[in-house]
Amino acid sequence: MILIFSIHDDYSTSKVINWLINMKKPFIRLNENSDVEIIALTKDDFTIKIDGKTVNSAQITKIWYRRGGVYLLKNLSSELLKDYLPTEIATLVQYFYYVLDQKPGINNFRTRDINKLYLMDLCKKFDVLAPNFLVTSCKNTLLSFYHQEKKLISKPLSIPFNIVDADDFAHLSYTAEITLDDINHLPDKFVPTFFQKNIIKAYEIRVFYLNGNFYAMAIFSQNNKNTNVDFRNYDQVKPNRLNPYQLPKAYERKIKKLLDGIGLNCASFDVIYAKEDQQYYFLDLNPIGQFGMVSNPCNYNLEKELALAL
């Protein structure tokens, strides 16, 4: 049986499950709103109940960590214990994740989130070219970095800023170009912020990686003012051209060493092919990134590939 961790509205999970049904592979899906109970947990095995169905660890052949986790405190009503029990349960769940990570599968809890600064350090370790960066809260330091690199961008260190206003309108943060005028208008001290050299792209590449195989797509976003800094700022009127792409084998070998170093057998990542020096620059890595946006335009049928891997 395949144990799938996801969230209830993740369409990509559902498409993979359609293939599992077609292949007659048994599975059980655990969403963030699933009713979960840990019946028993020892150093050798465990038994859990998911939405009323009892599952023993011996029944689980593979695990696919897509999203979400285990939530055991949905109905906590005791005011006396509300500050204590979450810590106790968190310790239990942390160990349970460790036990689950011993099972074979696609991705795991340990690698579901990668610190961007740690990633930049790993790029240096594995000789993967990445843009120079600076984290600072000092205007003068930022000015020096700007004069050194000439062109800068800024983006969040973790998840993008997202807030919904009173009119139910979502405000999202994207990667933004930072000009000298922007810097001059900053106070002398500000919140520590991530800045990076802006690599002028010939085009950018979104890649889905699965068990040693690379499925790449070129995104021709460079000539559209909406998407030339961040292609996620989609232009619905004039969408970017998307093409299947083959990365050089030598570059794939470097990236595989990087991903093996992290412990990932599945991930999405972004690369820029630079206009100026014709080199590949590694930008971002998401262990649970979307793969539909690569699968559909390039006819890679990644949902089937994932189901086969499970």
Coordinates of N, CA and C in Angstrom, one line a residue, residues 50-286:
I50 N -6.6 6.2 9.8 CA -6.8 7.3 8.9 C -8.3 7.3 8.4
D51 N -9.0 8.3 8.9 CA -10.5 8.4 8.5 C -11.2 7.0 8.7
G52 N -10.9 6.4 9.9 CA -11.5 5.2 10.3 C -10.9 3.9 9.7
K53 N -9.9 4.0 8.9 CA -9.3 2.8 8.3 C -7.9 2.6 9.0
T54 N -7.8 1.4 9.6 CA -6.6 1.0 10.3 C -5.5 0.5 9.3
V55 N -4.3 1.1 9.5 CA -3.2 0.8 8.6 C -2.0 0.5 9.5
N56 N -1.3 -0.7 9.3 CA -0.1 -1.1 10.0 C 1.1 -0.8 9.1
S57 N 2.2 -0.5 9.7 CA 3.4 -0.1 9.0 C 3.8 -1.2 8.0
A58 N 3.6 -2.5 8.4 CA 4.0 -3.6 7.5 C 3.2 -3.6 6.2
Q59 N 2.0 -2.9 6.1 CA 1.2 -2.8 4.9 C 1.8 -1.8 4.0
I60 N 2.6 -0.8 4.5 CA 3.0 0.3 3.7 C 4.3 0.0 2.9
T61 N 4.2 -0.1 1.6 CA 5.3 -0.4 0.7 C 6.1 0.9 0.4
K62 N 5.4 2.0 0.1 CA 6.1 3.2 -0.2 C 5.3 4.4 0.3
I63 N 6.0 5.5 0.5 CA 5.4 6.8 0.9 C 5.7 7.9 -0.1
W64 N 4.6 8.6 -0.4 CA 4.8 9.8 -1.3 C 4.5 11.0 -0.4
Y65 N 5.5 11.8 -0.1 CA 5.3 13.1 0.6 C 5.1 14.2 -0.4
R66 N 3.8 14.6 -0.5 CA 3.5 15.7 -1.5 C 3.3 17.0 -0.7
R67 N 2.5 17.0 0.3 CA 2.3 18.2 1.1 C 1.7 17.8 2.4
G68 N 1.5 18.8 3.3 CA 0.7 18.5 4.6 C 1.5 17.8 5.6
G69 N 0.8 17.0 6.5 CA 1.4 16.3 7.6 C 0.4 15.6 8.4
V70 N 0.8 15.3 9.7 CA -0.1 14.7 10.6 C -0.6 15.7 11.7
Y71 N -1.9 15.8 11.8 CA -2.5 16.8 12.8 C -3.3 16.0 13.8
L72 N -2.9 16.1 15.0 CA -3.6 15.2 16.1 C -4.4 16.0 17.1
L73 N -4.4 17.4 17.0 CA -5.0 18.2 18.0 C -6.2 19.0 17.5
K74 N -7.0 18.4 16.6 CA -8.1 19.2 16.0 C -9.2 19.6 17.0
N75 N -9.4 18.7 18.0 CA -10.5 18.9 18.9 C -10.1 19.1 20.4
L76 N -9.0 19.8 20.5 CA -8.5 20.0 21.9 C -9.4 21.1 22.6
S77 N -10.0 20.7 23.7 CA -11.0 21.6 24.4 C -10.5 22.0 25.8
S78 N -9.6 21.3 26.3 CA -9.1 21.6 27.7 C -8.3 22.9 27.8
E79 N -8.8 23.9 28.5 CA -8.1 25.1 28.7 C -6.9 24.9 29.5
L80 N -7.0 24.0 30.5 CA -5.8 23.7 31.4 C -4.6 23.1 30.6
L81 N -4.9 22.3 29.6 CA -3.8 21.6 28.9 C -3.5 22.2 27.5
K82 N -4.1 23.3 27.2 CA -3.9 23.8 25.8 C -2.5 24.3 25.5
D83 N -1.8 24.7 26.6 CA -0.4 25.2 26.4 C 0.6 24.0 26.5
Y84 N 0.2 22.9 27.1 CA 1.1 21.8 27.3 C 1.0 20.8 26.2
L85 N -0.2 20.4 25.9 CA -0.4 19.3 24.9 C 0.2 19.5 23.6
P86 N 0.2 20.7 23.0 CA 0.8 20.9 21.7 C 2.3 20.5 21.6
T87 N 3.0 20.9 22.7 CA 4.4 20.5 22.8 C 4.6 19.0 22.9
E88 N 3.8 18.4 23.7 CA 3.9 16.9 23.8 C 3.5 16.2 22.5
I89 N 2.5 16.7 21.8 CA 2.1 16.1 20.6 C 3.1 16.4 19.5
A90 N 3.7 17.6 19.5 CA 4.7 17.9 18.5 C 5.9 17.0 18.6
T91 N 6.3 16.6 19.8 CA 7.4 15.7 20.0 C 7.1 14.3 19.4
L92 N 5.9 13.9 19.7 CA 5.4 12.6 19.1 C 5.4 12.6 17.6
V93 N 4.8 13.6 17.0 CA 4.7 13.7 15.6 C 6.1 13.8 14.9
Q94 N 7.0 14.6 15.6 CA 8.4 14.7 15.0 C 9.0 13.3 14.9
Y95 N 8.9 12.5 16.0 CA 9.4 11.1 15.9 C 8.7 10.3 14.9
F96 N 7.4 10.4 14.8 CA 6.6 9.7 13.8 C 7.1 10.0 12.4
Y97 N 7.4 11.3 12.1 CA 7.9 11.6 10.8 C 9.3 10.9 10.6
Y98 N 10.1 10.9 11.6 CA 11.4 10.2 11.5 C 11.2 8.7 11.1
V99 N 10.2 8.1 11.7 CA 9.9 6.7 11.4 C 9.4 6.5 10.0
L100 N 8.5 7.4 9.6 CA 8.0 7.4 8.2 C 9.1 7.6 7.2
D101 N 10.1 8.4 7.5 CA 11.2 8.7 6.6 C 12.1 7.5 6.3
Q102 N 11.9 6.4 7.2 CA 12.7 5.2 6.9 C 12.1 4.3 5.8
K103 N 10.9 4.6 5.5 CA 10.2 3.9 4.4 C 10.7 4.4 3.0
P104 N 10.8 3.5 2.0 CA 11.2 4.0 0.7 C 10.0 4.8 0.1
G105 N 10.3 5.7 -0.8 CA 9.3 6.5 -1.5 C 9.8 7.7 -2.2
I106 N 8.9 8.6 -2.4 CA 9.3 9.9 -3.1 C 9.2 11.0 -2.1
N107 N 10.3 11.7 -1.9 CA 10.4 12.8 -0.9 C 10.1 12.3 0.5
N108 N 10.3 13.2 1.5 CA 10.1 12.8 2.9 C 9.9 14.1 3.7
F109 N 9.7 13.9 5.0 CA 9.4 15.0 5.9 C 10.7 15.8 6.1
R110 N 11.8 15.1 6.2 CA 13.1 15.7 6.5 C 13.5 16.8 5.4
T111 N 13.2 16.5 4.2 CA 13.6 17.4 3.1 C 12.5 18.2 2.5
R112 N 11.4 18.3 3.2 CA 10.2 19.0 2.6 C 10.4 20.5 2.4
D113 N 11.4 21.1 3.1 CA 11.7 22.5 3.1 C 13.2 22.7 3.1
I114 N 13.7 23.5 2.1 CA 15.1 23.8 2.1 C 15.3 25.3 2.3
N115 N 16.2 25.6 3.2 CA 16.5 27.0 3.5 C 17.3 27.5 2.3
K116 N 16.9 28.7 1.8 CA 17.5 29.3 0.6 C 19.0 29.6 0.8
L117 N 19.3 30.1 2.0 CA 20.7 30.4 2.3 C 21.6 29.1 2.4
Y118 N 21.0 28.1 3.0 CA 21.7 26.8 3.0 C 21.9 26.2 1.6
L119 N 20.9 26.4 0.7 CA 20.9 26.0 -0.7 C 22.1 26.7 -1.4
M120 N 22.2 28.0 -1.2 CA 23.3 28.8 -1.8 C 24.7 28.3 -1.4
D121 N 24.8 27.9 -0.1 CA 26.0 27.3 0.4 C 26.3 26.0 -0.3
L122 N 25.3 25.1 -0.5 CA 25.4 23.9 -1.1 C 25.8 24.0 -2.6
C123 N 25.3 25.0 -3.3 CA 25.7 25.3 -4.7 C 27.2 25.5 -4.8
K124 N 27.7 26.3 -3.8 CA 29.2 26.6 -3.8 C 29.9 25.3 -3.6
K125 N 29.4 24.4 -2.6 CA 30.1 23.2 -2.3 C 30.1 22.2 -3.5
F126 N 29.0 22.2 -4.3 CA 29.0 21.2 -5.4 C 29.3 21.9 -6.8
D127 N 29.9 23.1 -6.7 CA 30.3 23.8 -7.9 C 29.2 24.0 -8.9
V128 N 28.0 24.4 -8.3 CA 26.9 24.8 -9.2 C 26.8 26.3 -9.1
L129 N 26.9 27.0 -10.3 CA 26.9 28.4 -10.4 C 25.6 29.0 -9.9
A130 N 25.6 30.0 -9.0 CA 24.4 30.7 -8.6 C 24.8 32.2 -8.5
P131 N 23.8 33.1 -8.6 CA 24.1 34.5 -8.5 C 24.6 34.9 -7.1
N132 N 25.5 35.9 -7.1 CA 26.0 36.4 -5.8 C 24.8 37.0 -5.0
F133 N 24.9 36.9 -3.7 CA 23.8 37.4 -2.9 C 24.3 38.1 -1.7
L134 N 23.4 38.9 -1.1 CA 23.7 39.6 0.2 C 22.5 39.7 1.0
V135 N 22.6 39.4 2.3 CA 21.5 39.7 3.3 C 22.0 40.8 4.2
T136 N 21.2 41.9 4.2 CA 21.7 43.0 5.0 C 20.5 43.8 5.5
S137 N 20.7 44.6 6.6 CA 19.7 45.5 7.1 C 20.3 46.9 7.1
C138 N 21.4 47.1 6.3 CA 22.1 48.4 6.4 C 22.2 49.0 5.0
K139 N 21.7 50.2 4.8 CA 21.6 50.9 3.5 C 23.0 51.1 2.9
N140 N 24.0 51.4 3.6 CA 25.4 51.6 3.1 C 26.0 50.3 2.6
T141 N 25.7 49.2 3.3 CA 26.2 47.9 2.8 C 25.5 47.6 1.5
L142 N 24.2 47.8 1.4 CA 23.5 47.5 0.2 C 24.0 48.4 -1.0
L143 N 24.3 49.6 -0.7 CA 24.8 50.5 -1.8 C 26.1 50.0 -2.3
S144 N 27.0 49.5 -1.5 CA 28.2 48.9 -1.9 C 28.0 47.7 -2.8
F145 N 27.1 46.9 -2.4 CA 26.7 45.7 -3.2 C 26.2 46.1 -4.5
Y146 N 25.3 47.1 -4.5 CA 24.7 47.6 -5.8 C 25.8 48.0 -6.8
H147 N 26.7 48.8 -6.3 CA 27.8 49.3 -7.1 C 28.7 48.2 -7.6
Q148 N 28.8 47.2 -6.8 CA 29.6 46.0 -7.2 C 29.0 45.2 -8.3
E149 N 27.7 44.9 -8.2 CA 26.9 44.0 -9.1 C 26.2 44.8 -10.2
K150 N 25.9 46.0 -10.1 CA 25.3 46.9 -11.1 C 23.7 46.7 -11.2
K151 N 23.3 45.4 -11.1 CA 21.8 45.2 -11.2 C 21.5 44.2 -10.1
L152 N 20.4 44.5 -9.4 CA 20.0 43.7 -8.2 C 18.5 43.3 -8.3
I153 N 18.2 42.2 -7.6 CA 16.8 41.9 -7.4 C 16.6 41.6 -5.9
S154 N 15.4 41.5 -5.4 CA 15.1 41.1 -4.0 C 13.9 40.1 -4.1
K155 N 14.0 39.1 -3.2 CA 12.9 38.2 -3.1 C 12.9 37.6 -1.7
P156 N 11.8 37.0 -1.3 CA 11.7 36.4 0.1 C 12.7 35.3 0.3
L157 N 13.1 35.1 1.5 CA 13.9 34.0 1.9 C 13.2 32.7 2.0
S158 N 11.9 32.8 2.3 CA 11.1 31.6 2.4 C 9.9 31.7 1.5
I159 N 8.7 31.6 2.0 CA 7.5 31.6 1.1 C 7.2 33.1 0.7
P160 N 6.6 33.3 -0.5 CA 6.3 34.7 -0.9 C 5.2 35.3 0.0
F161 N 5.3 36.6 0.2 CA 4.3 37.3 1.0 C 3.0 37.2 0.3
N162 N 1.9 36.9 1.1 CA 0.6 36.8 0.6 C -0.4 37.2 1.6
I163 N -1.2 38.3 1.3 CA -2.2 38.8 2.2 C -3.5 39.0 1.4
V164 N -4.6 38.7 2.0 CA -5.9 38.9 1.4 C -6.6 40.1 2.1
D165 N -7.0 41.1 1.3 CA -7.6 42.3 2.0 C -9.1 42.2 2.2
A166 N -9.7 43.2 2.7 CA -11.1 43.2 3.1 C -12.0 42.9 1.9
D167 N -11.6 43.2 0.7 CA -12.4 43.0 -0.5 C -12.1 41.6 -1.1
D168 N -11.4 40.7 -0.3 CA -11.1 39.4 -0.7 C -10.1 39.4 -1.9
F169 N -9.3 40.4 -2.0 CA -8.3 40.5 -3.1 C -6.9 40.1 -2.6
A170 N -6.3 39.2 -3.3 CA -5.0 38.7 -2.8 C -3.9 39.6 -3.3
H171 N -3.0 39.9 -2.4 CA -1.8 40.7 -2.7 C -0.6 39.7 -2.6
L172 N 0.2 39.5 -3.7 CA 1.3 38.6 -3.7 C 2.6 39.3 -3.9
S173 N 3.7 38.8 -3.3 CA 5.0 39.4 -3.6 C 5.7 38.5 -4.7
Y174 N 6.4 39.2 -5.6 CA 7.2 38.6 -6.6 C 8.6 39.0 -6.5
T175 N 9.5 38.4 -7.2 CA 10.9 38.8 -7.3 C 10.8 40.2 -7.9
A176 N 11.5 41.2 -7.3 CA 11.4 42.6 -7.8 C 12.8 43.1 -8.1
E177 N 12.9 43.9 -9.1 CA 14.2 44.6 -9.5 C 14.4 45.7 -8.5
I178 N 15.6 45.9 -8.0 CA 16.0 47.0 -7.1 C 16.8 48.0 -7.8
T179 N 16.4 49.2 -7.9 CA 17.1 50.3 -8.5 C 17.8 51.1 -7.5
L180 N 18.7 51.9 -8.0 CA 19.5 52.9 -7.1 C 18.5 53.8 -6.4
D181 N 17.4 54.2 -7.1 CA 16.4 55.1 -6.5 C 15.7 54.4 -5.4
D182 N 15.4 53.1 -5.6 CA 14.8 52.3 -4.5 C 15.7 52.3 -3.2
I183 N 17.0 52.1 -3.4 CA 17.9 52.1 -2.3 C 18.0 53.4 -1.6
N184 N 18.1 54.5 -2.4 CA 18.2 55.8 -1.8 C 17.0 56.2 -1.0
H185 N 15.8 55.6 -1.3 CA 14.6 55.9 -0.5 C 14.5 55.0 0.8
L186 N 15.4 54.1 1.0 CA 15.4 53.3 2.1 C 15.9 54.0 3.4
P187 N 15.4 53.7 4.6 CA 16.0 54.2 5.8 C 17.4 53.6 6.0
D188 N 18.2 54.2 6.9 CA 19.6 53.7 7.1 C 19.6 52.3 7.6
K189 N 18.5 51.9 8.4 CA 18.4 50.5 8.9 C 17.0 50.0 8.5
F190 N 16.9 48.8 8.1 CA 15.7 48.1 7.8 C 15.7 46.7 8.1
V191 N 14.6 46.0 7.9 CA 14.5 44.6 8.2 C 15.6 43.8 7.4
P192 N 16.3 42.8 8.0 CA 17.2 42.0 7.1 C 16.6 41.5 5.9
T193 N 17.1 41.7 4.8 CA 16.5 41.4 3.5 C 17.5 40.8 2.5
F194 N 17.0 39.9 1.7 CA 17.8 39.1 0.8 C 17.9 39.8 -0.6
F195 N 19.1 40.1 -1.0 CA 19.3 40.8 -2.3 C 20.2 39.8 -3.1
Q196 N 20.1 39.9 -4.4 CA 20.8 39.0 -5.3 C 21.1 39.7 -6.6
K197 N 22.3 39.4 -7.2 CA 22.6 39.9 -8.5 C 21.5 39.5 -9.5
N198 N 21.1 40.5 -10.3 CA 20.1 40.2 -11.3 C 20.8 39.7 -12.6
I199 N 20.6 38.5 -12.9 CA 21.2 37.9 -14.1 C 20.3 38.1 -15.3
I200 N 20.7 38.9 -16.2 CA 19.9 39.1 -17.4 C 19.8 37.8 -18.2
K201 N 18.6 37.4 -18.5 CA 18.5 36.0 -19.0 C 18.2 36.0 -20.5
A202 N 18.8 35.0 -21.2 CA 18.4 34.7 -22.6 C 17.1 34.0 -22.5
Y203 N 16.9 33.2 -21.5 CA 15.6 32.5 -21.2 C 15.8 31.8 -19.9
E204 N 14.7 31.3 -19.3 CA 14.8 30.6 -18.0 C 14.2 29.2 -18.2
I205 N 14.6 28.4 -17.3 CA 14.3 26.9 -17.4 C 13.7 26.4 -16.1
R206 N 12.5 25.8 -16.2 CA 11.9 25.1 -15.0 C 12.1 23.6 -15.2
V207 N 12.6 23.0 -14.2 CA 13.0 21.6 -14.3 C 12.3 20.8 -13.2
F208 N 11.7 19.6 -13.6 CA 11.2 18.6 -12.6 C 12.2 17.5 -12.7
Y209 N 12.6 17.1 -11.5 CA 13.6 16.0 -11.3 C 12.9 14.8 -10.6
L210 N 13.1 13.6 -11.1 CA 12.5 12.4 -10.4 C 13.5 11.2 -10.6
N211 N 14.1 10.8 -9.5 CA 14.9 9.5 -9.6 C 15.9 9.5 -10.7
G212 N 16.7 10.6 -10.8 CA 17.8 10.7 -11.7 C 17.4 11.2 -13.1
N213 N 16.1 11.4 -13.4 CA 15.7 11.9 -14.7 C 15.3 13.4 -14.6
F214 N 15.7 14.1 -15.6 CA 15.4 15.6 -15.7 C 14.4 15.9 -16.8
Y215 N 13.3 16.6 -16.4 CA 12.3 17.0 -17.4 C 12.3 18.5 -17.4
A216 N 12.9 19.1 -18.4 CA 13.1 20.5 -18.4 C 12.2 21.2 -19.4
M217 N 11.9 22.5 -19.1 CA 11.0 23.3 -20.0 C 11.6 24.7 -20.1
A218 N 11.9 25.2 -21.3 CA 12.4 26.6 -21.5 C 11.2 27.5 -21.4
I219 N 11.4 28.6 -20.7 CA 10.3 29.6 -20.6 C 10.9 30.9 -21.2
F220 N 10.3 31.4 -22.3 CA 10.8 32.5 -23.0 C 10.1 33.8 -22.4
S221 N 10.6 34.2 -21.2 CA 9.9 35.2 -20.5 C 10.6 36.6 -20.5
Q222 N 11.8 36.6 -21.2 CA 12.7 37.7 -21.1 C 12.2 39.0 -21.8
N223 N 11.3 38.9 -22.8 CA 10.9 40.0 -23.6 C 9.6 40.6 -23.2
N224 N 9.0 40.1 -22.1 CA 7.7 40.5 -21.6 C 7.9 41.3 -20.3
K225 N 7.5 42.5 -20.3 CA 7.7 43.4 -19.1 C 7.1 42.8 -17.8
N226 N 6.0 42.0 -18.0 CA 5.4 41.4 -16.8 C 6.3 40.3 -16.2
T227 N 6.9 39.5 -17.1 CA 7.6 38.3 -16.6 C 9.1 38.3 -16.8
N228 N 9.7 39.4 -17.2 CA 11.1 39.4 -17.4 C 12.0 39.3 -16.2
V229 N 11.4 39.7 -15.0 CA 12.1 39.5 -13.7 C 11.6 38.3 -13.0
D230 N 10.3 38.0 -13.1 CA 9.7 36.8 -12.4 C 8.5 36.3 -13.3
F231 N 8.7 35.1 -13.8 CA 7.7 34.6 -14.8 C 6.4 34.2 -14.1
R232 N 6.4 34.2 -12.7 CA 5.2 33.9 -12.0 C 4.2 35.0 -12.1
N233 N 4.7 36.2 -12.5 CA 3.8 37.4 -12.7 C 3.2 37.2 -14.1
Y234 N 2.3 36.2 -14.2 CA 1.9 35.8 -15.6 C 1.2 36.9 -16.4
D235 N 1.4 36.9 -17.6 CA 0.7 37.7 -18.6 C -0.4 36.8 -19.3
Q236 N -1.6 37.0 -18.8 CA -2.7 36.1 -19.4 C -3.0 36.5 -20.8
V237 N -2.7 37.8 -21.2 CA -3.1 38.2 -22.5 C -2.1 37.7 -23.6
K238 N -0.8 37.8 -23.2 CA 0.3 37.3 -24.1 C 1.2 36.3 -23.3
P239 N 0.8 35.1 -23.2 CA 1.5 34.1 -22.4 C 2.9 33.9 -22.9
N240 N 3.9 33.5 -22.1 CA 5.2 33.1 -22.5 C 5.2 31.8 -23.3
R241 N 6.1 31.8 -24.3 CA 6.3 30.5 -25.1 C 7.0 29.5 -24.2
L242 N 6.5 28.3 -24.3 CA 7.1 27.2 -23.4 C 7.5 26.0 -24.4
N243 N 8.8 25.6 -24.2 CA 9.3 24.5 -25.0 C 10.0 23.4 -24.2
P244 N 9.9 22.2 -24.6 CA 10.7 21.1 -24.0 C 12.2 21.5 -24.2
Y245 N 13.0 21.1 -23.2 CA 14.4 21.6 -23.2 C 15.3 20.5 -22.7
Q246 N 16.5 20.3 -23.2 CA 17.5 19.4 -22.8 C 18.7 20.1 -22.2
L247 N 18.8 19.9 -20.9 CA 20.0 20.4 -20.2 C 21.3 19.6 -20.6
P248 N 22.4 20.2 -20.6 CA 23.7 19.5 -20.9 C 23.9 18.4 -19.9
K249 N 24.4 17.2 -20.3 CA 24.5 16.1 -19.4 C 25.5 16.4 -18.2
A250 N 26.5 17.2 -18.6 CA 27.5 17.6 -17.5 C 26.8 18.4 -16.4
Y251 N 25.9 19.3 -16.8 CA 25.2 20.1 -15.9 C 24.2 19.2 -15.1
E252 N 23.5 18.3 -15.7 CA 22.7 17.4 -15.0 C 23.4 16.6 -13.9
R253 N 24.6 16.2 -14.2 CA 25.4 15.4 -13.3 C 25.7 16.3 -12.0
K254 N 26.0 17.6 -12.3 CA 26.3 18.5 -11.1 C 25.1 18.6 -10.2
I255 N 23.9 18.8 -10.9 CA 22.7 19.0 -10.1 C 22.3 17.8 -9.4
K256 N 22.5 16.6 -10.0 CA 22.2 15.4 -9.3 C 23.0 15.2 -8.0
K257 N 24.3 15.6 -8.1 CA 25.2 15.5 -6.9 C 24.6 16.5 -5.8
L258 N 24.2 17.7 -6.3 CA 23.6 18.6 -5.3 C 22.3 18.0 -4.6
L259 N 21.4 17.5 -5.4 CA 20.2 16.9 -4.9 C 20.5 15.7 -4.0
D260 N 21.4 14.8 -4.5 CA 21.8 13.7 -3.6 C 22.4 14.2 -2.3
G261 N 23.1 15.3 -2.3 CA 23.7 15.8 -1.1 C 22.6 16.3 -0.1
I262 N 21.5 16.8 -0.7 CA 20.4 17.2 0.2 C 19.6 16.0 0.6
G263 N 19.5 14.9 -0.2 CA 18.7 13.7 0.1 C 17.4 13.7 -0.7
L264 N 17.4 14.4 -1.8 CA 16.1 14.5 -2.6 C 16.2 13.6 -3.8
N265 N 15.1 12.9 -4.0 CA 14.9 12.1 -5.2 C 13.8 12.7 -6.1
C266 N 13.3 13.8 -5.7 CA 12.2 14.5 -6.5 C 12.2 16.0 -6.1
A267 N 12.1 16.8 -7.1 CA 12.1 18.3 -6.8 C 11.8 19.1 -8.1
S268 N 11.4 20.3 -7.9 CA 11.4 21.3 -9.0 C 12.4 22.3 -8.7
F269 N 13.1 22.8 -9.8 CA 14.0 23.9 -9.6 C 14.1 24.8 -10.8
D270 N 14.6 26.0 -10.6 CA 14.6 27.0 -11.7 C 16.1 27.4 -12.0
V271 N 16.3 27.6 -13.3 CA 17.6 27.9 -13.8 C 17.5 29.0 -14.8
I272 N 18.5 29.9 -14.8 CA 18.5 31.0 -15.8 C 19.7 30.7 -16.8
Y273 N 19.5 30.8 -18.1 CA 20.6 30.8 -19.0 C 20.9 32.2 -19.3
A274 N 22.1 32.6 -18.9 CA 22.4 34.1 -19.0 C 22.7 34.6 -20.4
K275 N 22.2 35.8 -20.7 CA 22.4 36.4 -22.0 C 23.9 36.8 -22.1
E276 N 24.5 37.3 -21.0 CA 25.8 37.9 -21.1 C 26.9 36.9 -21.3
D277 N 27.0 35.9 -20.4 CA 28.1 34.9 -20.4 C 27.7 33.5 -20.9
Q278 N 26.4 33.3 -21.3 CA 25.9 32.0 -21.7 C 26.2 30.8 -20.7
Q279 N 26.0 31.1 -19.5 CA 26.1 30.1 -18.5 C 24.8 29.9 -17.7
Y280 N 24.7 28.7 -17.1 CA 23.5 28.4 -16.3 C 23.7 28.8 -14.9
Y281 N 22.7 29.6 -14.4 CA 22.7 30.0 -13.0 C 21.5 29.4 -12.3
F282 N 21.8 28.7 -11.2 CA 20.8 28.0 -10.4 C 20.1 29.0 -9.5
L283 N 18.8 29.1 -9.5 CA 18.1 30.1 -8.7 C 17.4 29.6 -7.5
D284 N 16.4 28.7 -7.7 CA 15.6 28.2 -6.6 C 15.3 26.7 -6.7
L285 N 15.0 26.1 -5.5 CA 14.7 24.7 -5.4 C 13.5 24.5 -4.6
N286 N 12.5 23.7 -5.0 CA 11.3 23.4 -4.3 C 11.1 21.9 -4.3

